[in-house]
Tab-separated table of C-alpha atoms in Angstrom:
chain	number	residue	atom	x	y	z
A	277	UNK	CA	14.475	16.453	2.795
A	278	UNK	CA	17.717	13.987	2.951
A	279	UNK	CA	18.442	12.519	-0.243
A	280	UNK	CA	17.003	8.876	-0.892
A	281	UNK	CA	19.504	5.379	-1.295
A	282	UNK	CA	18.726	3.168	-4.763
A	283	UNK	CA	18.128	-0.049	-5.185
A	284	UNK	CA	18.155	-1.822	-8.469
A	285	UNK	CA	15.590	-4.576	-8.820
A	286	UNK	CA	15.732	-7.766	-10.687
A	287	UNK	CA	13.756	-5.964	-13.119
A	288	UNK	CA	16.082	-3.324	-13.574
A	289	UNK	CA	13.746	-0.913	-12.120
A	290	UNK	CA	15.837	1.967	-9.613
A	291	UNK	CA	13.995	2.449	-6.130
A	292	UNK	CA	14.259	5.065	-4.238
A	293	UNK	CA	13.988	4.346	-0.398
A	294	UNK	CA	14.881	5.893	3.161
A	295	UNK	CA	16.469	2.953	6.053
A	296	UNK	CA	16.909	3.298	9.500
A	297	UNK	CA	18.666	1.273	11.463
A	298	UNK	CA	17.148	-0.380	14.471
A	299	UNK	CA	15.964	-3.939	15.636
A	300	UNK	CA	13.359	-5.759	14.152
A	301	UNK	CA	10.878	-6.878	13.926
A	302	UNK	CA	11.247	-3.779	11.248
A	303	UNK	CA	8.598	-1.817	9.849
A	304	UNK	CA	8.313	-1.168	6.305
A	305	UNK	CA	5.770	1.527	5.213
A	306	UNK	CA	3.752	1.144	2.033
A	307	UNK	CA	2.317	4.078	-0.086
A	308	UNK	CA	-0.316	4.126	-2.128
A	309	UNK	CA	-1.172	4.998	-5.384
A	310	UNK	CA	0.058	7.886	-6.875
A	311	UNK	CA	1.380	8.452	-3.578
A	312	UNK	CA	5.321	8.802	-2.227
A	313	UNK	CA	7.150	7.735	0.838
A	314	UNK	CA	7.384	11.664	1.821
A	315	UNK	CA	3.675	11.516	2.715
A	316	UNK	CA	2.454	12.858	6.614
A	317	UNK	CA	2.230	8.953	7.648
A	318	UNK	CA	5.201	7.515	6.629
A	319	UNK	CA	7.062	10.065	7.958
A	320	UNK	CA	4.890	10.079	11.259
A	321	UNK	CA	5.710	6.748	10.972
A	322	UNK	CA	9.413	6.641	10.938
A	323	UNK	CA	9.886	9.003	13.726
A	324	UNK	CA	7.958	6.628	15.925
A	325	UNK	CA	9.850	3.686	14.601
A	326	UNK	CA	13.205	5.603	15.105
A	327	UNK	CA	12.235	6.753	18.694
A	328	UNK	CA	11.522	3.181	19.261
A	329	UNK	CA	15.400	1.985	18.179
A	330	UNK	CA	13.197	-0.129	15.418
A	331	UNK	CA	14.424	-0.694	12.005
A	332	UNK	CA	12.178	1.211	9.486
A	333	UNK	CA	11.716	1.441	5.379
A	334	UNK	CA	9.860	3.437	3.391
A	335	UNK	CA	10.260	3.841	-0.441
A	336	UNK	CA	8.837	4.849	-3.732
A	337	UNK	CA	7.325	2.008	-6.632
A	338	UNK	CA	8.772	2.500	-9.815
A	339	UNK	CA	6.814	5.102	-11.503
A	340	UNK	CA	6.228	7.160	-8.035
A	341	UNK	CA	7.949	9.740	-6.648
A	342	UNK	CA	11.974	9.655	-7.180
A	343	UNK	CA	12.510	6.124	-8.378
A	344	UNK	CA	12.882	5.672	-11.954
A	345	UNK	CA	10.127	4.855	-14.842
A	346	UNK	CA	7.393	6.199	-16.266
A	347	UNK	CA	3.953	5.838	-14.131
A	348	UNK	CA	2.047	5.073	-16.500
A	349	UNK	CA	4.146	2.372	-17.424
A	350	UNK	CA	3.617	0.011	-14.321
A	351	UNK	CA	0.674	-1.425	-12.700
A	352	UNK	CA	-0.193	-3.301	-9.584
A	353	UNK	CA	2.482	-5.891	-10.771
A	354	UNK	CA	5.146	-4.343	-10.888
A	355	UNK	CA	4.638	-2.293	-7.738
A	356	UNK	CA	4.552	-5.296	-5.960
A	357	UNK	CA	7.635	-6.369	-7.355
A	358	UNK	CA	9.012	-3.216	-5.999
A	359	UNK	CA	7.902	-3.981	-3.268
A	360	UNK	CA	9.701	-7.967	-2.312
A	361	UNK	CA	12.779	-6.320	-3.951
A	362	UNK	CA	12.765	-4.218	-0.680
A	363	UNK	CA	11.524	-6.631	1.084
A	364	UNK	CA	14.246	-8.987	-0.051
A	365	UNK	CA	17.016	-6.805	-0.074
A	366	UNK	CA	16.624	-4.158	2.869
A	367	UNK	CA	15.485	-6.194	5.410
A	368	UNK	CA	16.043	-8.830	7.650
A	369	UNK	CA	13.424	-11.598	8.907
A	370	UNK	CA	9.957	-11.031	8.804
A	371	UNK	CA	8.814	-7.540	9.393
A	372	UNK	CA	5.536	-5.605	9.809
A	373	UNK	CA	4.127	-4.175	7.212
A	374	UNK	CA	2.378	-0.875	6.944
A	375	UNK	CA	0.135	-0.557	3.823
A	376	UNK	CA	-1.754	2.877	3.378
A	377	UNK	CA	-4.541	2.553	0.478
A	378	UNK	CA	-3.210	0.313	-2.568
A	379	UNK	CA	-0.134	-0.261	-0.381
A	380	UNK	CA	-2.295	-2.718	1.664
A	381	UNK	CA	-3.565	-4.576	-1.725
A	382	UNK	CA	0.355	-4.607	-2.093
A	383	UNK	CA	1.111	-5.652	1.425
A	384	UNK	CA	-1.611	-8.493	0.751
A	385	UNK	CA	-0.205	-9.954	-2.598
A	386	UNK	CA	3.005	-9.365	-0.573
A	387	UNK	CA	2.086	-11.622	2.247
A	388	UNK	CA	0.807	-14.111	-0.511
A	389	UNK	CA	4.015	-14.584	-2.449
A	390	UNK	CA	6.462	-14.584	0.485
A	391	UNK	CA	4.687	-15.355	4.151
A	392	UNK	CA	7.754	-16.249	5.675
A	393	UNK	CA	9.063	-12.492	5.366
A	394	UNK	CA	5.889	-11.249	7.301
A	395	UNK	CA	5.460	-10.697	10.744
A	396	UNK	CA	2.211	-8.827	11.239
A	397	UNK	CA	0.337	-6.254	8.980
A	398	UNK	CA	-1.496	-2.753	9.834
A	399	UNK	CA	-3.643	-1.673	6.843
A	400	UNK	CA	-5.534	2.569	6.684
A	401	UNK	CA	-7.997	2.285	4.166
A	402	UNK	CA	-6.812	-1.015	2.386
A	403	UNK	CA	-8.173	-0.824	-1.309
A	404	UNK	CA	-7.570	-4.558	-2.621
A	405	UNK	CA	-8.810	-4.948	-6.188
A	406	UNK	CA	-9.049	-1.600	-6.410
A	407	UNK	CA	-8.189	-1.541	-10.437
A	408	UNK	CA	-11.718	-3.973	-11.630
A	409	UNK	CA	-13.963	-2.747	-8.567
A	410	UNK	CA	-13.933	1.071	-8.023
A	411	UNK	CA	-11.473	2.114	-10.798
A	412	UNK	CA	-12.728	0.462	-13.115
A	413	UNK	CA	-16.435	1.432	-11.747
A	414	UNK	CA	-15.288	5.287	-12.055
A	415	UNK	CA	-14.036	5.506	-15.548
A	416	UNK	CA	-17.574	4.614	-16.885
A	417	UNK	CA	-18.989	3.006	-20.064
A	418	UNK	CA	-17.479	5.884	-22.044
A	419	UNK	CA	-13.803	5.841	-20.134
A	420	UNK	CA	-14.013	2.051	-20.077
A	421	UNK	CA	-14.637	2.122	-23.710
A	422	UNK	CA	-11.628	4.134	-24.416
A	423	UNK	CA	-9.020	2.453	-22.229
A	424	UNK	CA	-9.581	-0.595	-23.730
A	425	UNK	CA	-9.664	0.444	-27.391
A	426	UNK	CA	-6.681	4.059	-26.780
A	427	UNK	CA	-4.719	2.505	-23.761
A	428	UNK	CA	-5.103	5.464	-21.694
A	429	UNK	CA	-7.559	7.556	-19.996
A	430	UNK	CA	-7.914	10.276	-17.414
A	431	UNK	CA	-10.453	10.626	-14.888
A	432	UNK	CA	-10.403	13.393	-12.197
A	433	UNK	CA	-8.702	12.998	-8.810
A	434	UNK	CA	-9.137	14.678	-5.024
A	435	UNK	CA	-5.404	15.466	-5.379
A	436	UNK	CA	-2.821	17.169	-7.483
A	437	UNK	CA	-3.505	16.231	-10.700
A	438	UNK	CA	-6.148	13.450	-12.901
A	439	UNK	CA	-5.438	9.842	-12.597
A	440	UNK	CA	-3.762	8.211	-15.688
A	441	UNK	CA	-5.199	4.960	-16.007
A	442	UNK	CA	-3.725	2.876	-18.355
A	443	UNK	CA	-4.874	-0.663	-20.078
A	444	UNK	CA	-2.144	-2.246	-18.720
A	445	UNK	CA	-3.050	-1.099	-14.922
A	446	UNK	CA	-6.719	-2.617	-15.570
A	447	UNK	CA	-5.705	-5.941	-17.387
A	448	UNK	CA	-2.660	-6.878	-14.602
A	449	UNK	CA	-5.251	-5.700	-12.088
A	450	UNK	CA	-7.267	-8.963	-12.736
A	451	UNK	CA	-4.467	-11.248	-12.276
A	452	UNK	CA	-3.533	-9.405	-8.953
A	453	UNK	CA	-6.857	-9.802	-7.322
A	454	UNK	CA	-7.020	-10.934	-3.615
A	455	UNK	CA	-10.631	-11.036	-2.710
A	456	UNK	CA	-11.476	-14.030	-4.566
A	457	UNK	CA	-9.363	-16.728	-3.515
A	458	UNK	CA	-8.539	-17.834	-0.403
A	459	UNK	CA	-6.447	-15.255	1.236
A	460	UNK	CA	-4.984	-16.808	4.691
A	461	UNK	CA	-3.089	-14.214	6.949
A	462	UNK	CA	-1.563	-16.029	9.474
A	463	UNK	CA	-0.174	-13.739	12.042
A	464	UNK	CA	-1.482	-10.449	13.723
A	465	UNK	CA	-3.468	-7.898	11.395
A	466	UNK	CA	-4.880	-4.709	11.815
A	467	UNK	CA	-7.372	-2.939	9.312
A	468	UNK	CA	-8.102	0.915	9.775
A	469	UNK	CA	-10.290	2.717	7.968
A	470	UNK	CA	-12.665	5.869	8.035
A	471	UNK	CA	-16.252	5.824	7.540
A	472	UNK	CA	-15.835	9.678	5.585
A	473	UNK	CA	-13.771	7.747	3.147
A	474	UNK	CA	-14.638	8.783	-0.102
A	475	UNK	CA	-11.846	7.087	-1.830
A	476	UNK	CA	-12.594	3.389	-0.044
A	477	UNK	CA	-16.137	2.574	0.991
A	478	UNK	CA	-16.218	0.810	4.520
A	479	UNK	CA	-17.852	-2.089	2.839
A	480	UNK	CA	-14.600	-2.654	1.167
A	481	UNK	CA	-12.952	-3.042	4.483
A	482	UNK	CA	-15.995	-5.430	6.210
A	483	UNK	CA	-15.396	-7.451	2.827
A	484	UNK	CA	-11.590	-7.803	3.077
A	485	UNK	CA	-11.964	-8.800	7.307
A	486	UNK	CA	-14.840	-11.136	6.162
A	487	UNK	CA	-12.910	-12.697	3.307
A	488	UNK	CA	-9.029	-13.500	4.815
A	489	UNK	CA	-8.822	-15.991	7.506
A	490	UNK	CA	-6.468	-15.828	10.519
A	491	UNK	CA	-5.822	-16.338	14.255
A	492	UNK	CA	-5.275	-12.403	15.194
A	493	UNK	CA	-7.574	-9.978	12.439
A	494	UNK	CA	-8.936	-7.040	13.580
A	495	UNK	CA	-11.143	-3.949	11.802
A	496	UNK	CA	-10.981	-1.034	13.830
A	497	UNK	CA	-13.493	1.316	11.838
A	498	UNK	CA	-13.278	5.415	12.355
A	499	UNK	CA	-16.359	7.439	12.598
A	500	UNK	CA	-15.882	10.558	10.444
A	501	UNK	CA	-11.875	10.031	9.245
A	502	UNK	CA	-11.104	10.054	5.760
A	503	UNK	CA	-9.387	8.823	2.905
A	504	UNK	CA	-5.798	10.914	3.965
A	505	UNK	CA	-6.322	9.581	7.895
A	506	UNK	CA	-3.676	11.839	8.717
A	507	UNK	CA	-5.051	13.710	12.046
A	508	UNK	CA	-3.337	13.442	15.192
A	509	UNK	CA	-5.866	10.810	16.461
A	510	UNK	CA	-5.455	9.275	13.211
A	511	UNK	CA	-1.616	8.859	13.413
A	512	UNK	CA	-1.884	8.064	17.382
A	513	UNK	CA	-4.166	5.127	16.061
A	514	UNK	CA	-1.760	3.781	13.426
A	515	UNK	CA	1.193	4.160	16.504
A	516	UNK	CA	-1.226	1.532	18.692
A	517	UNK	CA	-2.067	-0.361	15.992
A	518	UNK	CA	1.517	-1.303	15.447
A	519	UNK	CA	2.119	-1.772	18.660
A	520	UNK	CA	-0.239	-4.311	19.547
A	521	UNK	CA	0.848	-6.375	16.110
A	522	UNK	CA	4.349	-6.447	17.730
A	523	UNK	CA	3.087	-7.424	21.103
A	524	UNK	CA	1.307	-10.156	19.598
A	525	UNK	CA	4.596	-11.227	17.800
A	526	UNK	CA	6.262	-11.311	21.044
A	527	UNK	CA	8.225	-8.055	20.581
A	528	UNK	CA	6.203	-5.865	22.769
A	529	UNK	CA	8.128	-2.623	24.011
């Protein structure tokens, strides 16, 4: 593993991140949460995007993996301003972007705040709202109770180690919501997701291609992948997903 490149944010917040050079339209790979940019897709991901000769980012929030804070210090916010600091600082012209999980809720407020920098969008398992649907669904009356009135609270996770959910993460999580306002995507978008999902229900993802409006959306749903959609077929899907956002950019290979 090569060491990562910084960059400081407005903020003041140090990101980790991992550039290659190439032409653009560029990729840039979004994680989700708890997750890093060393994860099976974004690295899949990269060698494609390198073996293409296209330029590629992927990068840690603040909080995640080896950029600097505290997780459970940020929120949705703040990842997202992670997130157009890259954006705004690494790349060049609109790119596609790549949003795994609560990286597509990012790559939607992304698309929001700054169109112009987006050229297309491929979302696996897009959870928008995530914090005040199924987050806040899964700490219960009890864990609801006590976030509110302690600030923190743990609840079990299919990975490492428990979720820390913080008061914060659940209050910015209602100004960050996507799914009820208009949400116009107007370029080529592609929404994977597995029906074996535990993490994301596939009535999230009919939702979230029901809700946006645009010329080019498509939901390609996968009987029996889940939440990780990391198997070869999985990855080969992501590869063709791209590929037909770029061809309907104009930048087909």
């Amino acid at each position: 593993m090569t060491e990562p490149n910084y960059l400081d944010t407005p903020q003041g917040r140090r990101i980790a991140y991992h550039r290659s050079a190439g032409t653009g339209p560029g990729l840039v790979f979004l994680g989700g949460f708890v997750s890093d940019m060393e994860g099976t897709k974004a690295l899949h991901l990269e060698d494609w995007a390198r073996a293409q000769g296209r330029a590629f980012v992927r990068f840690d929030y603040s909080g995640h993996g080896q950029s600097s804070e505290d997780f459970i210090d940020g929120c949705v916010g703040d990842w997202t301003e992670d997130a157009m600091a890259v954006l705004e600082a690494l790349t060049e012209g609109p790119q596609v972007l790549v949003g795994s999980s609560m990286g597509g809720w990012i790559a939607l407020l992304c698309a929001r705040a700054m169109p112009a920098r987006v050229a297309g969008m491929v979302t696996i398992a897009a959870a928008p709202d995530f914090m005040t649907t199924s987050m806040w669904a899964e700490l219960g009356a009890d864990g609801q109770k006590r976030v509110m009135e302690e600030g923190i609270y743990e609840i079990p996770s299919d990975y490492d180690a428990p979720y820390r959910i913080t008061r914060r993460m659940i209050e910015d999580g209602h100004d960050q919501t996507v799914l009820d306002k208009p949400l116009a995507l107007e370029f080529p978008v592609r929404f994977l997701q597995g029906t074996e999902d535990e993490a994301v229900e596939t009535d999230v993802a009919l939702r979230l291609l029901a809700h946006a409006t645009g010329p080019d959306l498509r939901l390609t749903l996968v009987k029996g992948a889940d939440h990780r959609f990391s198997t070869p077929e999985c990855l080969a899907l992501i590869e063709s997903s791209v590929e037909q956002v770029l061809a309907a950019t104009g930048d087909a290979r």
